Short mmCIF file of C-alpha atoms and ligand atoms in Angstrom, two decimals:
data_model
loop_
_atom_site.label_atom_id
_atom_site.label_comp_id
_atom_site.label_asym_id
_atom_site.label_seq_id
_atom_site.Cartn_x
_atom_site.Cartn_y
_atom_site.Cartn_z
CA MET A 3 6.07 -12.14 26.30
CA HIS A 4 3.35 -9.97 27.83
CA GLU A 5 4.27 -6.33 28.36
CA ASN A 6 3.58 -5.22 31.93
CA THR A 7 2.60 -1.71 30.96
CA THR A 8 -0.43 -0.59 29.02
CA ARG A 9 0.48 1.66 26.12
CA ASP A 10 -1.32 4.94 25.49
CA THR A 11 -1.35 4.25 21.79
CA VAL A 12 -0.21 1.66 19.28
CA ILE A 13 -0.01 2.45 15.57
CA LEU A 14 -0.33 -0.36 13.04
CA GLY A 15 1.75 0.45 9.97
CA SER A 16 4.78 2.60 9.23
CA GLY A 17 3.72 4.20 5.96
CA CYS A 18 3.04 7.85 5.47
CA SER A 19 -0.11 7.98 7.62
CA GLY A 20 1.23 5.77 10.43
CA LEU A 21 4.43 7.76 10.71
CA THR A 22 2.59 11.08 10.68
CA ALA A 23 0.40 9.75 13.49
CA ALA A 24 3.61 8.67 15.24
CA ILE A 25 5.18 12.13 14.91
CA TYR A 26 2.10 13.82 16.38
CA THR A 27 1.48 11.35 19.21
CA ALA A 28 5.19 11.26 20.06
CA ARG A 29 5.30 15.04 20.24
CA ALA A 30 2.29 14.84 22.56
CA ASN A 31 4.48 12.63 24.77
CA LEU A 32 2.34 9.51 24.28
CA LYS A 33 5.36 7.33 23.39
CA PRO A 34 3.61 5.55 20.53
CA LEU A 35 4.59 2.04 19.56
CA VAL A 36 4.61 1.63 15.77
CA LEU A 37 4.26 -1.94 14.50
CA GLU A 38 5.88 -1.98 11.08
CA GLY A 39 3.98 -4.94 9.61
CA HIS A 40 4.95 -6.87 6.50
CA GLU A 41 5.64 -3.84 4.32
CA PRO A 42 7.72 -1.43 6.43
CA GLY A 43 7.52 2.12 5.16
CA GLY A 44 4.41 1.35 3.13
CA GLN A 45 4.01 2.19 -0.49
CA LEU A 46 6.25 5.25 -0.51
CA SER A 47 9.18 2.99 0.32
CA ILE A 48 8.74 1.14 -2.98
CA THR A 49 8.18 4.16 -5.15
CA THR A 50 10.64 6.51 -6.81
CA LEU A 51 10.26 10.24 -7.26
CA VAL A 52 7.34 11.87 -5.45
CA GLU A 53 6.72 15.16 -7.19
CA ASN A 54 3.55 16.30 -5.48
CA PHE A 55 4.35 16.19 -1.76
CA PRO A 56 4.35 19.85 -0.73
CA GLY A 57 7.69 21.24 0.34
CA TRP A 58 9.92 19.54 -2.21
CA PRO A 59 9.90 21.73 -5.32
CA GLU A 60 12.23 19.31 -7.14
CA GLY A 61 10.48 16.19 -5.79
CA VAL A 62 11.74 13.71 -3.22
CA GLN A 63 12.48 9.99 -3.42
CA GLY A 64 9.74 7.99 -1.63
CA PRO A 65 12.18 5.98 0.55
CA GLU A 66 13.94 9.20 1.59
CA LEU A 67 10.64 10.80 2.56
CA ILE A 68 9.75 7.77 4.68
CA GLU A 69 13.19 7.58 6.27
CA ASN A 70 12.93 11.26 7.25
CA MET A 71 9.47 10.69 8.75
CA LYS A 72 10.82 7.75 10.79
CA ARG A 73 13.71 9.82 12.10
CA GLN A 74 11.32 12.63 12.96
CA ALA A 75 9.00 10.25 14.87
CA VAL A 76 11.88 8.54 16.71
CA ARG A 77 13.38 11.92 17.67
CA PHE A 78 10.22 12.64 19.68
CA GLY A 79 10.14 9.23 21.35
CA ALA A 80 8.24 6.88 19.02
CA GLU A 81 9.26 3.23 19.24
CA LEU A 82 9.30 1.25 15.98
CA ARG A 83 9.07 -2.53 16.05
CA MET A 84 9.14 -5.06 13.22
CA ALA A 85 6.07 -7.13 14.01
CA HIS A 86 3.04 -8.58 12.30
CA LEU A 87 -0.32 -8.48 14.05
CA SER A 88 -1.83 -11.96 14.45
CA SER A 89 -5.10 -10.95 16.08
CA VAL A 90 -6.75 -8.17 18.02
CA ASP A 91 -9.33 -8.07 20.79
CA LEU A 92 -11.30 -4.81 20.79
CA SER A 93 -13.91 -6.10 23.23
CA LYS A 94 -11.51 -5.67 26.15
CA HIS A 95 -10.36 -2.35 27.59
CA PRO A 96 -7.46 -1.82 27.26
CA PHE A 97 -7.40 -3.44 23.82
CA GLU A 98 -5.21 -6.49 23.35
CA LEU A 99 -3.02 -7.02 20.32
CA LYS A 100 -1.46 -10.42 19.69
CA ILE A 101 1.91 -10.50 17.94
CA GLY A 102 2.73 -14.21 17.72
CA SER A 103 2.73 -15.29 21.36
CA ASP A 104 3.25 -11.71 22.65
CA VAL A 105 0.38 -9.59 23.91
CA ILE A 106 0.45 -5.80 23.84
CA LYS A 107 -2.17 -3.79 25.75
CA THR A 108 -3.13 -0.33 24.65
CA HIS A 109 -5.72 2.32 25.49
CA THR A 110 -6.01 3.45 21.89
CA LEU A 111 -5.27 2.01 18.48
CA ILE A 112 -4.47 3.75 15.20
CA ILE A 113 -4.90 1.48 12.21
CA ALA A 114 -2.67 2.68 9.38
CA SER A 115 -1.89 -0.66 7.77
CA GLY A 116 -2.53 0.54 4.23
CA ALA A 117 -3.15 -1.57 1.18
CA SER A 118 -0.90 -4.12 -0.58
CA ALA A 119 -0.29 -4.76 -4.24
CA ARG A 120 -2.89 -6.90 -6.01
CA TRP A 121 -2.00 -10.01 -8.05
CA LEU A 122 -3.75 -11.67 -10.98
CA ASN A 123 -3.82 -14.89 -8.94
CA LEU A 124 -2.92 -17.17 -11.83
CA PRO A 125 -1.12 -20.30 -10.57
CA SER A 126 1.74 -19.66 -13.03
CA GLU A 127 2.05 -16.06 -11.81
CA GLN A 128 2.18 -17.12 -8.16
CA ALA A 129 4.80 -19.79 -8.96
CA LEU A 130 7.05 -17.21 -10.59
CA ILE A 131 6.94 -14.42 -8.00
CA GLY A 132 10.55 -13.46 -7.46
CA HIS A 133 11.56 -15.23 -10.70
CA GLY A 134 10.46 -12.54 -13.12
CA VAL A 135 7.03 -11.76 -11.66
CA SER A 136 7.05 -8.68 -9.46
CA SER A 137 4.77 -6.02 -8.04
CA CYS A 138 7.61 -3.62 -7.38
CA ALA A 139 9.31 -1.99 -10.33
CA THR A 140 11.61 0.02 -8.08
CA CYS A 141 12.81 -3.09 -6.29
CA ASP A 142 13.24 -5.43 -9.24
CA GLY A 143 13.47 -3.35 -12.43
CA PHE A 144 17.25 -3.30 -12.36
CA PHE A 145 17.41 -7.10 -12.82
CA PHE A 146 15.90 -6.79 -16.28
CA SER A 147 18.38 -4.40 -17.85
CA GLY A 148 18.51 -4.90 -21.60
CA LYS A 149 15.42 -7.20 -21.56
CA GLU A 150 11.86 -6.92 -22.85
CA ILE A 151 9.20 -6.86 -20.15
CA ALA A 152 5.46 -6.41 -19.59
CA VAL A 153 3.51 -4.23 -17.18
CA ILE A 154 -0.09 -5.09 -16.36
CA GLY A 155 -2.73 -2.44 -15.60
CA GLY A 156 -4.22 0.76 -16.89
CA GLY A 157 -4.03 3.08 -13.87
CA ASP A 158 -1.41 5.53 -12.66
CA SER A 159 0.57 2.77 -10.96
CA ALA A 160 0.94 0.89 -14.22
CA MET A 161 1.97 4.06 -16.10
CA GLU A 162 4.46 4.96 -13.39
CA GLU A 163 5.94 1.45 -13.41
CA ALA A 164 6.14 1.34 -17.20
CA LEU A 165 7.87 4.72 -17.37
CA PHE A 166 10.27 3.79 -14.59
CA LEU A 167 11.10 0.44 -16.21
CA THR A 168 12.16 2.08 -19.49
CA ARG A 169 15.37 2.95 -17.63
CA PHE A 170 16.30 -0.72 -17.74
CA ALA A 171 14.19 -2.58 -20.30
CA THR A 172 14.65 -2.21 -24.04
CA LYS A 173 10.90 -2.51 -24.54
CA VAL A 174 7.94 -2.32 -22.14
CA THR A 175 4.56 -3.69 -23.23
CA LEU A 176 1.74 -2.27 -21.17
CA ILE A 177 -1.21 -4.66 -21.06
CA ASN A 178 -4.62 -3.31 -20.05
CA ARG A 179 -7.63 -5.60 -19.77
CA SER A 180 -10.05 -3.01 -21.19
CA GLU A 181 -10.04 -0.16 -23.71
CA ARG A 182 -10.51 2.33 -20.88
CA PHE A 183 -7.59 3.68 -18.88
CA ARG A 184 -7.98 4.76 -15.29
CA ALA A 185 -4.70 6.64 -15.37
CA SER A 186 -4.65 10.43 -15.15
CA LYS A 187 -4.32 12.21 -18.48
CA ILE A 188 -0.81 13.46 -17.78
CA MET A 189 0.54 10.01 -16.85
CA LEU A 190 -1.21 8.28 -19.75
CA GLU A 191 0.11 10.82 -22.23
CA ARG A 192 3.64 10.51 -20.85
CA ALA A 193 3.55 6.72 -21.21
CA MET A 194 1.95 6.84 -24.66
CA ALA A 195 4.55 9.29 -25.90
CA HIS A 196 7.44 7.13 -24.73
CA PRO A 197 9.12 5.33 -27.64
CA GLN A 198 10.00 2.24 -25.56
CA ILE A 199 6.42 1.67 -24.32
CA LYS A 200 3.92 -0.25 -26.46
CA PHE A 201 0.25 -0.56 -25.50
CA LEU A 202 -1.94 -3.68 -25.72
CA SER A 203 -5.55 -2.93 -24.75
CA ASN A 204 -8.49 -5.25 -24.29
CA THR A 205 -6.03 -7.99 -23.47
CA THR A 206 -5.76 -10.39 -20.53
CA VAL A 207 -2.89 -12.54 -19.32
CA GLU A 208 -3.95 -16.20 -19.39
CA GLU A 209 -0.67 -17.74 -18.29
CA VAL A 210 2.86 -16.78 -17.39
CA LEU A 211 5.24 -19.05 -19.27
CA GLY A 212 8.41 -20.44 -17.72
CA VAL A 213 7.19 -22.28 -14.61
CA GLU A 214 9.32 -25.35 -15.40
CA GLU A 215 12.40 -23.24 -16.10
CA LYS A 216 11.67 -21.17 -12.93
CA ASP A 217 12.14 -18.04 -15.02
CA VAL A 218 9.60 -15.94 -16.91
CA LYS A 219 9.85 -16.74 -20.62
CA GLY A 220 6.72 -15.01 -21.88
CA LEU A 221 3.00 -14.44 -21.48
CA ARG A 222 0.08 -16.22 -23.10
CA LEU A 223 -2.36 -13.43 -23.90
CA LYS A 224 -5.96 -13.31 -25.01
CA ASN A 225 -7.63 -10.52 -26.93
CA ARG A 226 -11.00 -10.01 -25.26
CA ALA A 227 -12.72 -8.80 -28.40
CA SER A 228 -11.60 -11.50 -30.84
CA GLY A 229 -10.81 -14.26 -28.35
CA GLU A 230 -7.53 -14.74 -30.18
CA GLU A 231 -4.56 -15.99 -28.18
CA SER A 232 -0.95 -14.96 -28.68
CA ILE A 233 2.44 -15.35 -27.02
CA LEU A 234 4.41 -12.31 -25.92
CA PRO A 235 8.03 -13.20 -25.23
CA VAL A 236 9.16 -11.21 -22.16
CA SER A 237 11.59 -11.78 -19.31
CA ALA A 238 9.45 -10.21 -16.62
CA MET A 239 5.91 -9.25 -15.72
CA PHE A 240 5.27 -6.34 -13.37
CA LEU A 241 1.84 -5.91 -11.79
CA GLY A 242 0.36 -2.45 -11.51
CA ILE A 243 -3.27 -3.38 -10.94
CA GLY A 244 -4.09 -1.69 -7.69
CA HIS A 245 -4.12 -2.73 -4.08
CA GLU A 246 -5.87 -4.78 -1.39
CA PRO A 247 -6.56 -3.23 2.01
CA ASN A 248 -4.71 -4.82 4.95
CA ALA A 249 -7.71 -5.04 7.25
CA LYS A 250 -8.40 -8.77 7.48
CA ALA A 251 -7.67 -8.81 11.22
CA PHE A 252 -10.63 -6.44 11.69
CA THR A 253 -13.26 -8.48 9.88
CA GLY A 254 -16.27 -8.64 12.18
CA LEU A 255 -14.71 -6.17 14.63
CA LEU A 256 -15.15 -3.02 12.55
CA ASP A 257 -17.35 -2.01 9.64
CA LEU A 258 -15.59 -2.71 6.34
CA ASP A 259 -16.80 -1.94 2.82
CA PRO A 260 -17.39 -4.81 0.34
CA ASP A 261 -13.75 -4.63 -0.80
CA GLY A 262 -12.45 -4.81 2.77
CA TYR A 263 -11.54 -1.15 3.34
CA ILE A 264 -12.31 0.18 6.82
CA LEU A 265 -15.32 2.49 6.83
CA THR A 266 -14.83 5.64 8.88
CA LYS A 267 -16.97 8.51 10.11
CA SER A 268 -15.64 12.07 10.28
CA ASN A 269 -12.47 10.90 8.52
CA VAL A 270 -10.85 8.66 11.13
CA PHE A 271 -13.48 7.29 13.55
CA THR A 272 -14.06 3.56 13.12
CA THR A 273 -17.50 2.00 13.55
CA LEU A 274 -19.17 -1.31 14.23
CA ASN A 275 -22.77 -1.58 13.05
CA GLU A 276 -22.46 2.13 12.32
CA GLU A 277 -21.76 2.94 15.98
CA ILE A 278 -18.42 4.60 16.73
CA VAL A 279 -15.87 2.26 18.32
CA PRO A 280 -14.26 4.43 21.01
CA GLY A 281 -10.47 4.60 20.97
CA VAL A 282 -9.96 2.94 17.59
CA PHE A 283 -9.05 5.15 14.66
CA ALA A 284 -8.14 4.40 11.05
CA CYS A 285 -6.13 6.56 8.68
CA GLY A 286 -4.42 6.42 5.31
CA ASP A 287 -5.11 4.00 2.48
CA ILE A 288 -6.81 1.44 4.72
CA GLN A 289 -9.82 3.78 4.88
CA ASP A 290 -9.37 5.93 1.80
CA ARG A 291 -10.05 4.55 -1.63
CA ARG A 292 -10.81 7.91 -3.14
CA TYR A 293 -7.74 10.10 -2.77
CA ARG A 294 -4.93 7.65 -1.87
CA GLN A 295 -2.19 10.24 -1.95
CA ALA A 296 0.83 10.55 0.32
CA ILE A 297 -0.35 13.96 1.48
CA THR A 298 -3.92 12.83 2.23
CA ALA A 299 -2.58 9.76 4.06
CA ALA A 300 -0.32 12.03 6.11
CA GLY A 301 -3.25 14.38 6.76
CA SER A 302 -5.50 11.64 8.06
CA GLY A 303 -2.61 10.28 10.18
CA CYS A 304 -2.47 13.69 11.81
CA MET A 305 -6.24 13.66 12.40
CA ALA A 306 -6.10 10.19 13.99
CA ALA A 307 -3.29 11.32 16.29
CA LEU A 308 -5.21 14.41 17.41
CA GLU A 309 -8.30 12.26 18.08
CA VAL A 310 -6.18 9.88 20.17
CA GLU A 311 -4.92 12.81 22.24
CA LYS A 312 -8.47 14.07 22.71
CA TYR A 313 -9.78 10.62 23.61
CA LEU A 314 -7.06 10.01 26.21
CA GLU A 315 -7.59 13.46 27.68
CA GLU A 316 -11.35 12.86 27.93
CA HIS A 317 -10.66 9.54 29.63
CA GLY A 318 -8.45 11.14 32.27
CA ARG A 319 -5.07 10.20 30.90
P1 LIG B 1 -6.33 1.89 -10.06
O1 LIG B 1 -7.40 1.26 -9.27
O2 LIG B 1 -6.44 3.32 -10.46
O3 LIG B 1 -6.12 1.06 -11.41
C1 LIG B 1 -6.01 -0.34 -11.38
C2 LIG B 1 -5.83 -0.83 -12.81
O4 LIG B 1 -5.58 -2.23 -12.79
C3 LIG B 1 -7.05 -0.61 -13.69
O5 LIG B 1 -6.62 -0.35 -14.99
C4 LIG B 1 -7.75 -1.96 -13.58
O6 LIG B 1 -8.51 -2.29 -14.71
C5 LIG B 1 -6.57 -2.89 -13.53
N1 LIG B 1 -6.91 -4.17 -12.87
C6 LIG B 1 -7.42 -4.37 -11.65
N2 LIG B 1 -7.53 -5.69 -11.38
C7 LIG B 1 -7.09 -6.32 -12.49
C8 LIG B 1 -6.96 -7.68 -12.83
N3 LIG B 1 -7.28 -8.67 -11.98
N4 LIG B 1 -6.47 -7.99 -14.05
C9 LIG B 1 -6.09 -7.01 -14.92
N5 LIG B 1 -6.19 -5.70 -14.65
C10 LIG B 1 -6.68 -5.36 -13.45
O7 LIG B 1 -4.99 1.61 -9.21
P2 LIG B 1 -3.59 2.36 -9.24
O8 LIG B 1 -2.76 1.59 -8.29
O9 LIG B 1 -3.09 2.54 -10.60
O10 LIG B 1 -3.87 3.80 -8.63
C11 LIG B 1 -4.49 3.94 -7.35
C12 LIG B 1 -4.51 5.42 -6.95
O11 LIG B 1 -3.18 5.91 -6.69
C13 LIG B 1 -5.10 6.33 -8.02
O12 LIG B 1 -5.86 7.31 -7.40
C14 LIG B 1 -3.88 6.91 -8.68
O13 LIG B 1 -4.14 8.17 -9.27
C15 LIG B 1 -2.90 7.02 -7.52
N6 LIG B 1 -1.51 6.95 -7.99
C16 LIG B 1 -0.87 8.11 -8.26
C17 LIG B 1 0.43 8.11 -8.74
C18 LIG B 1 1.08 9.40 -9.02
O14 LIG B 1 0.43 10.43 -8.99
N7 LIG B 1 2.37 9.42 -9.27
C19 LIG B 1 1.16 6.86 -8.95
C20 LIG B 1 0.39 5.67 -8.65
C21 LIG B 1 -0.90 5.74 -8.20
P3 LIG B 1 -10.06 -1.86 -14.86
O15 LIG B 1 -10.05 -0.40 -15.18
O16 LIG B 1 -10.54 -2.73 -15.98
O17 LIG B 1 -10.71 -2.18 -13.54
#
């Protein structure tokens, strides 16, 4: 189905930055269309307590924060649609977005499609996703009540997952591939002080056991210093090893960094061959690998929205 009208703005992604952009553009009466993508609500929707978003002295649950942002955007006229972008044509004006066989035309585009959880990409891991292998502690932790589990990673995500999972698991083994932890001091200390969390450093996962049984039975581990292998019996493996940017659709259309994050100028302006691409803005984790906080994502969503308003005004709309 081709829409007859051309939209003023379309926002890709309904995480913190996309929804902030939606609130601002909706309040400016631009009736933004928000395409929710394959992870509606973004990363806040799969997290638990957010303690550092200003305005909630006692903290706020991530899903609640996102739900409130959605309601706020919809109240001002934003339209949210569950849809996954298949391709985009930025060479035409208005831009054309393909959603399956549908085409949506828009004068401006805000890319807020964020970054998705990274996997180890072991065949055994991939075979057991949903059968004890998970990247979302909040979603799946409950299923492992009374069991022993493993968390992979050495950053804040891994610490947060490990701490959260102690609510259910009797023991959490945190496996980090190096001796060095990327996690902030406060998170690392909290995890290290927890009696249910054990640390295994300098260790990699070679195989997830249980493919035949279709249920995680354990992990085959390797110590990187000694080369020694061992088996860790666990019922689940949770990944906390960072994220991949969701910008594949823009390969060749916009400048990306070597890891696939969108490069921006003055915060939210996209470029191609270092020249600004008019009308296309990027905000949130898709273009920010430095701060990656809910509040910075929201801030850049606001900036993108204001730039959209300015761009449309300058182009007589
Ligand atoms: P990070 O990039 O900080 O850490 C990723 C971790 O995963 C590193 O320990 C890395 O190891 C490891 N890793 C990466 N790839 C692999 C692999 N293939 N196999 C094994 N290990 C791997 O990502 P996070 O998601 O933890 O954090 C991202 C950002 O979000 C940070 O800025 C963080 O502070 C923030 N954050 C904040 C939270 C909070 O404040 N509550 C909660 C969660 C995240 P290596 O070091 O060897 O590369």
